[in-house]
mmCIF file of C-alpha atoms in Angstrom:
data_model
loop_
_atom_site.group_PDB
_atom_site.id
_atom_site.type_symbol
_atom_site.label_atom_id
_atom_site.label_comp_id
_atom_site.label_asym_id
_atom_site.label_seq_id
_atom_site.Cartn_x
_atom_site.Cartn_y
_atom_site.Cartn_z
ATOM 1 C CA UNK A 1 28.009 -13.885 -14.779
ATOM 2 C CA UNK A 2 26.494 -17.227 -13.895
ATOM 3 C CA UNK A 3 22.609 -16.698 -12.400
ATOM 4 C CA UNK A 4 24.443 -18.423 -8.898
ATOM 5 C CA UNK A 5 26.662 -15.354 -8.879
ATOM 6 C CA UNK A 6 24.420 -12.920 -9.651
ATOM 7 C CA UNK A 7 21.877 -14.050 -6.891
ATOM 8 C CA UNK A 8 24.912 -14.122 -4.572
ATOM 9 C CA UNK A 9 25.488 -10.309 -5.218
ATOM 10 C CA UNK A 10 22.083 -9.482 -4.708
ATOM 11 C CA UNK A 11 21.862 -11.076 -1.497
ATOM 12 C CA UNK A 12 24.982 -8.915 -0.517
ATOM 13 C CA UNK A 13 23.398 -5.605 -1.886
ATOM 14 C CA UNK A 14 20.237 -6.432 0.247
ATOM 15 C CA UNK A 15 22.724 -7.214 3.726
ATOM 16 C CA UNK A 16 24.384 -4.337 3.465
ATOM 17 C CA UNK A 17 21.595 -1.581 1.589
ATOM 18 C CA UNK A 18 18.571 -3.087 3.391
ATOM 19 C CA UNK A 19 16.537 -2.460 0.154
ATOM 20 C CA UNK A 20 17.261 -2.762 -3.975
ATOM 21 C CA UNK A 21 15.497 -1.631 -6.901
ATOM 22 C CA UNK A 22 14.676 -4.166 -9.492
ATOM 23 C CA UNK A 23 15.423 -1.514 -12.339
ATOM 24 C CA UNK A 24 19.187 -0.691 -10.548
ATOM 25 C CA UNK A 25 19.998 -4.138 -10.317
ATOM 26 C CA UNK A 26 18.847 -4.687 -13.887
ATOM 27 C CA UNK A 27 20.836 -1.981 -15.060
ATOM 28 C CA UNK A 28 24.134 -3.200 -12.973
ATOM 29 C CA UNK A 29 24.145 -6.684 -14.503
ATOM 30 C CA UNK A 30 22.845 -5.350 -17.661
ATOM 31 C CA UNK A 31 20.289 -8.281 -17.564
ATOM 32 C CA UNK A 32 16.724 -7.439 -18.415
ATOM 33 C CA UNK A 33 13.639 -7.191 -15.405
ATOM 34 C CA UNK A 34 12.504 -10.477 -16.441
ATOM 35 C CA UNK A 35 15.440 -12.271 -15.080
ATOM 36 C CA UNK A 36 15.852 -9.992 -12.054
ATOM 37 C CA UNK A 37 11.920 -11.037 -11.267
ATOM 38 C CA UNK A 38 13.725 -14.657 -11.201
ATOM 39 C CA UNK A 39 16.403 -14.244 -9.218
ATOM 40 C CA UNK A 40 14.395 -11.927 -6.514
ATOM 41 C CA UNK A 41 12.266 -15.053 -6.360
ATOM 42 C CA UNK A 42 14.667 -17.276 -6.037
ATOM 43 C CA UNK A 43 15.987 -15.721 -3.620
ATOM 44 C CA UNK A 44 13.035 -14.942 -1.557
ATOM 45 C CA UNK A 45 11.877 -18.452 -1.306
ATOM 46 C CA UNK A 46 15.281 -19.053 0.098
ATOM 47 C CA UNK A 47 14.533 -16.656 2.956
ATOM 48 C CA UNK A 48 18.111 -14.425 1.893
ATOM 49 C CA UNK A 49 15.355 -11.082 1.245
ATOM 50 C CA UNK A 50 11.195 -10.277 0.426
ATOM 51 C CA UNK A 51 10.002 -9.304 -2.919
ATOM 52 C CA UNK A 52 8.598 -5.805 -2.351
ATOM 53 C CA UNK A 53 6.685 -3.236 -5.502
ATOM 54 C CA UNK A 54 9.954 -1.804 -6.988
ATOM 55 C CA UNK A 55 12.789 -4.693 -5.543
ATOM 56 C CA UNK A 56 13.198 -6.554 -2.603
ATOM 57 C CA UNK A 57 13.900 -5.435 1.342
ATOM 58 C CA UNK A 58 15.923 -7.473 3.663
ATOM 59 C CA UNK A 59 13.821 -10.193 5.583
ATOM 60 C CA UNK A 60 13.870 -7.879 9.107
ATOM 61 C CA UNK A 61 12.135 -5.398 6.486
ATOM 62 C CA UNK A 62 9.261 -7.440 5.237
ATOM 63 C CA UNK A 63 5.341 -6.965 5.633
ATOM 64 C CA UNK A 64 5.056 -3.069 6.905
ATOM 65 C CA UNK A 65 7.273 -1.948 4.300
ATOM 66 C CA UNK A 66 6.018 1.021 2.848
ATOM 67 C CA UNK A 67 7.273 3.905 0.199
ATOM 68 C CA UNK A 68 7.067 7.348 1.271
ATOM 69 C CA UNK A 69 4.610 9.625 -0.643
ATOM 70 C CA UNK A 70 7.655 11.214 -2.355
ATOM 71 C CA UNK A 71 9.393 8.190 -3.682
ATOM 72 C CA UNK A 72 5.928 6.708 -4.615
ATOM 73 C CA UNK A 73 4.929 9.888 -6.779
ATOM 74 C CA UNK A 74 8.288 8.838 -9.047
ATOM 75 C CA UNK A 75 6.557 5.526 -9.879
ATOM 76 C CA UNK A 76 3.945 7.339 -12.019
ATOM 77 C CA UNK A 77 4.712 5.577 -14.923
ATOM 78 C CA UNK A 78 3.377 5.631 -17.966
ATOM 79 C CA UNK A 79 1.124 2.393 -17.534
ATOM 80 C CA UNK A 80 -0.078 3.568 -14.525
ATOM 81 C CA UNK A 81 -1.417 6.840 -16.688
ATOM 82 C CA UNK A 82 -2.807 4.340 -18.331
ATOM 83 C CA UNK A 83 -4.636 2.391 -15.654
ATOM 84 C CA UNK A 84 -5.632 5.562 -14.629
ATOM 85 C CA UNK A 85 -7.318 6.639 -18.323
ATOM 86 C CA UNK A 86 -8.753 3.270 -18.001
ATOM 87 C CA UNK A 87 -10.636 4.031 -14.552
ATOM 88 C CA UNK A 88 -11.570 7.663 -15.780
ATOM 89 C CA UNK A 89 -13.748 5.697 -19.057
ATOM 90 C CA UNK A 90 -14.740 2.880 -16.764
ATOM 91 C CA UNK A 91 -16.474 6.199 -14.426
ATOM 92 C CA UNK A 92 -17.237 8.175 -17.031
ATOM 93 C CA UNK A 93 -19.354 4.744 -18.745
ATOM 94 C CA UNK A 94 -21.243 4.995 -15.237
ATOM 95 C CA UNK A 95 -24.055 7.028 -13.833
ATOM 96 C CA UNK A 96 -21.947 7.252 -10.727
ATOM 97 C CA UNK A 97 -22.800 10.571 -9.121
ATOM 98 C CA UNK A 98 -20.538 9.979 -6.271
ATOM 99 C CA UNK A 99 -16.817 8.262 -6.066
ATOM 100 C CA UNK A 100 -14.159 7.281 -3.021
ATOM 101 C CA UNK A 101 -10.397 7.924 -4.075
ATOM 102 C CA UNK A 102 -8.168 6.149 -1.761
ATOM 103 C CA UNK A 103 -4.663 6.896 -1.333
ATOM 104 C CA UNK A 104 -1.787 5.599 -2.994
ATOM 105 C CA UNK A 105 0.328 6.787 -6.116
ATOM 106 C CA UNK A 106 -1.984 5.235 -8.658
ATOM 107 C CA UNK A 107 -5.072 6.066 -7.393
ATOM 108 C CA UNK A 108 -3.502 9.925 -7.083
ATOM 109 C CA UNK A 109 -2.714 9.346 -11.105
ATOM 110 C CA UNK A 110 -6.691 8.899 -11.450
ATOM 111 C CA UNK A 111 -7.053 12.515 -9.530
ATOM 112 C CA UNK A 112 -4.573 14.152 -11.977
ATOM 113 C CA UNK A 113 -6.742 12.530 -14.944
ATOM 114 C CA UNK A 114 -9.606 13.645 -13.156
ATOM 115 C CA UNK A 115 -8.606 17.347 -12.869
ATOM 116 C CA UNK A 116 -7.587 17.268 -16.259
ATOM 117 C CA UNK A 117 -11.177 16.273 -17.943
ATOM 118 C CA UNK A 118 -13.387 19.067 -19.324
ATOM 119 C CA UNK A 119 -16.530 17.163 -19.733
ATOM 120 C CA UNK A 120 -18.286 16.933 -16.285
ATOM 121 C CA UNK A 121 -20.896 19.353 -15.242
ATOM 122 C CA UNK A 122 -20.326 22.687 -13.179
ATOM 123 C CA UNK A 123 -24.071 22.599 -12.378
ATOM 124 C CA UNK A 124 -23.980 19.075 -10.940
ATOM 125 C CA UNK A 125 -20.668 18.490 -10.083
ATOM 126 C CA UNK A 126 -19.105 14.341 -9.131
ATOM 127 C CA UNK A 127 -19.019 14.297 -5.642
ATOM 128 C CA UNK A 128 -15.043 13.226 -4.848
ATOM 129 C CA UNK A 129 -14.452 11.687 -0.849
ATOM 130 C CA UNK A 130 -11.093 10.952 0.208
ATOM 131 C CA UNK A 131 -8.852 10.546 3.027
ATOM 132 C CA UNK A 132 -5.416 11.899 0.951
ATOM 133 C CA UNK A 133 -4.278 14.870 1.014
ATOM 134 C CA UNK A 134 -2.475 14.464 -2.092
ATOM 135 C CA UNK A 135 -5.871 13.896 -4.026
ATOM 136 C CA UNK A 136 -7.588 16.684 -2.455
ATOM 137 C CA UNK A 137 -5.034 19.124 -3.417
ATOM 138 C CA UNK A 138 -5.346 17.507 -7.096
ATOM 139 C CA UNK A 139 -9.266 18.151 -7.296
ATOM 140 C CA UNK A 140 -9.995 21.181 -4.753
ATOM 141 C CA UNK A 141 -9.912 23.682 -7.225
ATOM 142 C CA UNK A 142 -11.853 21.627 -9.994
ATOM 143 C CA UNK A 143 -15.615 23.386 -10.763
ATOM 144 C CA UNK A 144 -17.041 20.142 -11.941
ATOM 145 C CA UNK A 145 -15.775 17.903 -8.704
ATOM 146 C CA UNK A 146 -17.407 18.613 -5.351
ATOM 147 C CA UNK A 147 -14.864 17.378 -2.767
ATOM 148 C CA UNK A 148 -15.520 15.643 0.205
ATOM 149 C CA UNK A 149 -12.104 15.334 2.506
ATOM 150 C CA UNK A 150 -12.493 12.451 5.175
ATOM 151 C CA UNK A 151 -10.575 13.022 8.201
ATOM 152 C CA UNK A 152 -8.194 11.340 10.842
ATOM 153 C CA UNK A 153 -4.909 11.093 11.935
ATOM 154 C CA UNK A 154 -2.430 12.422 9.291
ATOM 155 C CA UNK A 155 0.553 9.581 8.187
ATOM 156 C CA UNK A 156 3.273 11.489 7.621
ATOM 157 C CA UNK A 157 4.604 9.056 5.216
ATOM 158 C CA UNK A 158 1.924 9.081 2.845
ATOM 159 C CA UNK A 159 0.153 12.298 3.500
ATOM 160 C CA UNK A 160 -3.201 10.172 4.339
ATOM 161 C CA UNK A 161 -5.789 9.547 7.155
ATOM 162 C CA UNK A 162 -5.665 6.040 8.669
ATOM 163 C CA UNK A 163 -6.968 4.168 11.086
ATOM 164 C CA UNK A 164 -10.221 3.607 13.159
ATOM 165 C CA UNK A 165 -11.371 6.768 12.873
ATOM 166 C CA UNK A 166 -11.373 7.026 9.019
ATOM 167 C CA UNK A 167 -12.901 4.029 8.840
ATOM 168 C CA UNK A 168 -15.883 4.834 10.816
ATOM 169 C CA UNK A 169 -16.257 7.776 9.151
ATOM 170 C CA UNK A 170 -16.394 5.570 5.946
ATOM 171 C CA UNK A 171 -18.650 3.488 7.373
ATOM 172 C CA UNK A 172 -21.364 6.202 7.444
ATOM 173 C CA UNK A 173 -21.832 6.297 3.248
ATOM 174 C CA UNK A 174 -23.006 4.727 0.215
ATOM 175 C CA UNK A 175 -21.292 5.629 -2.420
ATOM 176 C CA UNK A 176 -21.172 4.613 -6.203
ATOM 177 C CA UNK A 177 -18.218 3.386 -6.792
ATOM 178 C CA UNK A 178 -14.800 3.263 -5.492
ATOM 179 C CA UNK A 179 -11.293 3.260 -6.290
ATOM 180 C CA UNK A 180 -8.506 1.509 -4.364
ATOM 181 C CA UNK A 181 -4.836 0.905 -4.539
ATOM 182 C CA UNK A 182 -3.458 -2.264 -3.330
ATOM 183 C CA UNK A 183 0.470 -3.634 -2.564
ATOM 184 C CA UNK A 184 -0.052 -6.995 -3.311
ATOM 185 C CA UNK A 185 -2.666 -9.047 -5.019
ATOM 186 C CA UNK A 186 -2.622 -13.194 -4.430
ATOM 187 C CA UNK A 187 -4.733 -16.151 -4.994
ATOM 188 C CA UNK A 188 -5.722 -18.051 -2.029
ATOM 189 C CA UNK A 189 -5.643 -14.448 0.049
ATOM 190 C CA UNK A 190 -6.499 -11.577 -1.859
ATOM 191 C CA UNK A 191 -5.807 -7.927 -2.050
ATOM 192 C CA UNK A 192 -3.032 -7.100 0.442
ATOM 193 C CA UNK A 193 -1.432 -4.194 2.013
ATOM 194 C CA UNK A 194 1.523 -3.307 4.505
ATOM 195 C CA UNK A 195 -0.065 -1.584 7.348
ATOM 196 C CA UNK A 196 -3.216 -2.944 9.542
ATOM 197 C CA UNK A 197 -4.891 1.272 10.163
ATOM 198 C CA UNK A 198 -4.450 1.322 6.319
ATOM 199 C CA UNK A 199 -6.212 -1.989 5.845
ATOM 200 C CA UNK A 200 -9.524 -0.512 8.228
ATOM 201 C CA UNK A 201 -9.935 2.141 5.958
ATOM 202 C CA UNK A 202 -9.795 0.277 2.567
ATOM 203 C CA UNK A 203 -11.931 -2.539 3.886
ATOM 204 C CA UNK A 204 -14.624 0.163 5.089
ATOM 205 C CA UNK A 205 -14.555 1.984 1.747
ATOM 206 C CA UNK A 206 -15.139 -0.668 -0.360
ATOM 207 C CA UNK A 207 -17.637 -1.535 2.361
ATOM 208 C CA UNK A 208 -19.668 1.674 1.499
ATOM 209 C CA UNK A 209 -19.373 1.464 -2.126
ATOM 210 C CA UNK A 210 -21.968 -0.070 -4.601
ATOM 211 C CA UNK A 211 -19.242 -0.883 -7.286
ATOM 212 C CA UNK A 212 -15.509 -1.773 -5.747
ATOM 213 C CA UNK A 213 -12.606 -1.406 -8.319
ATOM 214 C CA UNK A 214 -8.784 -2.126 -7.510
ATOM 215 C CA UNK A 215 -6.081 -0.654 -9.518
ATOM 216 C CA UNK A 216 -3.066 -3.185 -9.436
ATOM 217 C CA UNK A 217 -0.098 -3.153 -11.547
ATOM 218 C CA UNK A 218 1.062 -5.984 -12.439
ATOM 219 C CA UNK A 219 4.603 -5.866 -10.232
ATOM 220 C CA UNK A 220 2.033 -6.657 -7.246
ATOM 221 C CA UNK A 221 0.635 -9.846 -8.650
ATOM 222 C CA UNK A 222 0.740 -12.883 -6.469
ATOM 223 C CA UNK A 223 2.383 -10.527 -3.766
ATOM 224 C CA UNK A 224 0.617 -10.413 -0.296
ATOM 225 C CA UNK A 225 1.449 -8.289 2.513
ATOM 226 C CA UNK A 226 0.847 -8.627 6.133
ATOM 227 C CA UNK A 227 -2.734 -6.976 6.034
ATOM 228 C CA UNK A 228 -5.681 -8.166 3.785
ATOM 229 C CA UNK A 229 -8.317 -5.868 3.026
ATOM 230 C CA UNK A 230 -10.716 -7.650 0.394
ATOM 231 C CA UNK A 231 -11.462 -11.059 -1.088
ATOM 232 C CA UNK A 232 -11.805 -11.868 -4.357
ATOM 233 C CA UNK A 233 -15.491 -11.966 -4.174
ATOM 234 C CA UNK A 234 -15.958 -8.316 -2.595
ATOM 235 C CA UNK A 235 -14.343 -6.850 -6.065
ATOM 236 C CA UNK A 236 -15.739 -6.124 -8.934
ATOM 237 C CA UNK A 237 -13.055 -4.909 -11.185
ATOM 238 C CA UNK A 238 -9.637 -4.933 -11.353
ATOM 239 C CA UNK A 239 -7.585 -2.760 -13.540
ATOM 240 C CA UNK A 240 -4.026 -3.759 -14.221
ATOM 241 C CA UNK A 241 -1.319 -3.403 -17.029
ATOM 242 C CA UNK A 242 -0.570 -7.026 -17.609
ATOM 243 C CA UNK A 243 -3.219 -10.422 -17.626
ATOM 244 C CA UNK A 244 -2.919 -11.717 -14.710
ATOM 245 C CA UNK A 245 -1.913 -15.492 -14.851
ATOM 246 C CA UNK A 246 -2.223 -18.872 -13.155
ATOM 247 C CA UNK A 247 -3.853 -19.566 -10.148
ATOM 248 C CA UNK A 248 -4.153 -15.770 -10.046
ATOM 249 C CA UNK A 249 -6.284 -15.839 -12.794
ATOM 250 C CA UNK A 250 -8.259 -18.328 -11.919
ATOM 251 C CA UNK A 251 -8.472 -16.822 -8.574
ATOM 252 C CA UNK A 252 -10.380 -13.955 -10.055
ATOM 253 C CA UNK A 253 -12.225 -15.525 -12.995
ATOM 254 C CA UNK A 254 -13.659 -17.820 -10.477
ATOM 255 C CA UNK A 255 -14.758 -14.968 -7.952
ATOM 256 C CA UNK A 256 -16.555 -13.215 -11.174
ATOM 257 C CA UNK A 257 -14.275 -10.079 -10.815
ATOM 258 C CA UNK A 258 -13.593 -8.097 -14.781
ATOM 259 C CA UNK A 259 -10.849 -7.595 -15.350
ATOM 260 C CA UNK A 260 -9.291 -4.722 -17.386
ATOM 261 C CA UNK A 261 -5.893 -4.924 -18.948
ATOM 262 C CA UNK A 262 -4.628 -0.887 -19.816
#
């Protein structure tokens, strides 16, 4: 099947499915990701559908698209275990006495390497705040983690607080160090998500925090969504499972941000 064709099917998939998975449409025309990646793009800057974590959504679908908690816990891949190993030794290289978790299904891989480690300290146990319920339920019976759960209104679709309220209750710390998910990550904007109450409460976190680190994989590079929530310059690290490239790269290198390929 000629790329033309292939594209053309895509676009019909999208019109009548509303959303596709890059790893289903691989699999139908037994082409690899790499040239799905292609054609999505193609076909996105041709308006026919918007590039989305996962596969694309119809263009009546674009910028508050979101996964639900559910779906999003299948995407626990193995390089996001790895991201998340990564952020455990980046903490554990710290004196950080105190850490944010923020929602999202890689930041909620950190939690379950968090619950599994046996070297904290029962006596003076990491003080864990977070706004998903998800991540409390990971750490709430943990001796060596003394959690701190940040309240608001409840999104049903990922089981976290958003919104104004969160936020200002946010606002109120200073923590060590922080770790945030993101949807989309893109020079000449930033780190990106879907939803504008989600957005508050990521920008007031890393607000509050004395170190900032985004975990990204690299499906979300030079993606952005409809909400921005940091700059370059207001990260320090980003952990990812693939160099990021191009003006992305430069993006970063030139903001001073580290980053850290797992």
């Amino acid at each position: 099947m000629f790329a033309e064709e292939r594209q053309a099917e895509i676009a019909r998939l999208v019109g009548v499915t509303r959303r596709v998975s890059g790893a289903d449409l691989a699999r139908r025309f037994a082409v690899t990701m790499e040239t799905i990646r292609r054609d999505l793009a193609a076909l996105e800057s041709a308006g026919v559908l918007r590039r989305v974590h996962g596969g694309a959504v119809s263009v009546d679908r674009t910028d508050s698209v979101e996964q639900s908690l559910d779906s999003r816990e299948t995407l626990k891949t193995p390089a996001k275990r790895r991201m998340a190993a990564a952020a455990l030794e980046l903490l554990e290289s710290t004196e950080a006495t105190s850490v944010v978790l923020d929602a999202g299904s890689t930041v909620e891989t950190v939690a379950d390497a968090l619950a599994s480690r046996r070297t904290g300290s029962t006596e003076n146990p990491l003080l864990v705040m977070t706004h998903a319920l998800h991540v409390a339920g990971r750490l709430a019976d943990q001796p060596e983690v003394s959690l701190e759960l940040v309240g608001g209104r409840v999104r049903t679709l990922t089981w976290a607080a958003s919104g104004m309220t969160t936020a200002e209750q946010y606002s109120r710390y200073r923590t060590d160090i922080a770790f945030l998910g993101c949807n989309g990550v893109a020079a000449g904007f930033g780190f990106s998500t879907p939803e504008l109450p989600e957005a508050a409460v990521k920008t007031a976190i890393l607000n509050s925090a004395r170190t900032v680190v985004v975990l990204c994989d690299a499906e979300k590079h030079n993606h952005e969504n409809l909400a921005r929530f940091a700059t370059f310059s207001q990260v320090d690290v980003l952990i990812t499972d693939a160099a990021p490239t191009g003006d992305l790269a430069q993006a970063l290198a030139e903001a001073g941000v580290q980053v850290i390929v797992a």
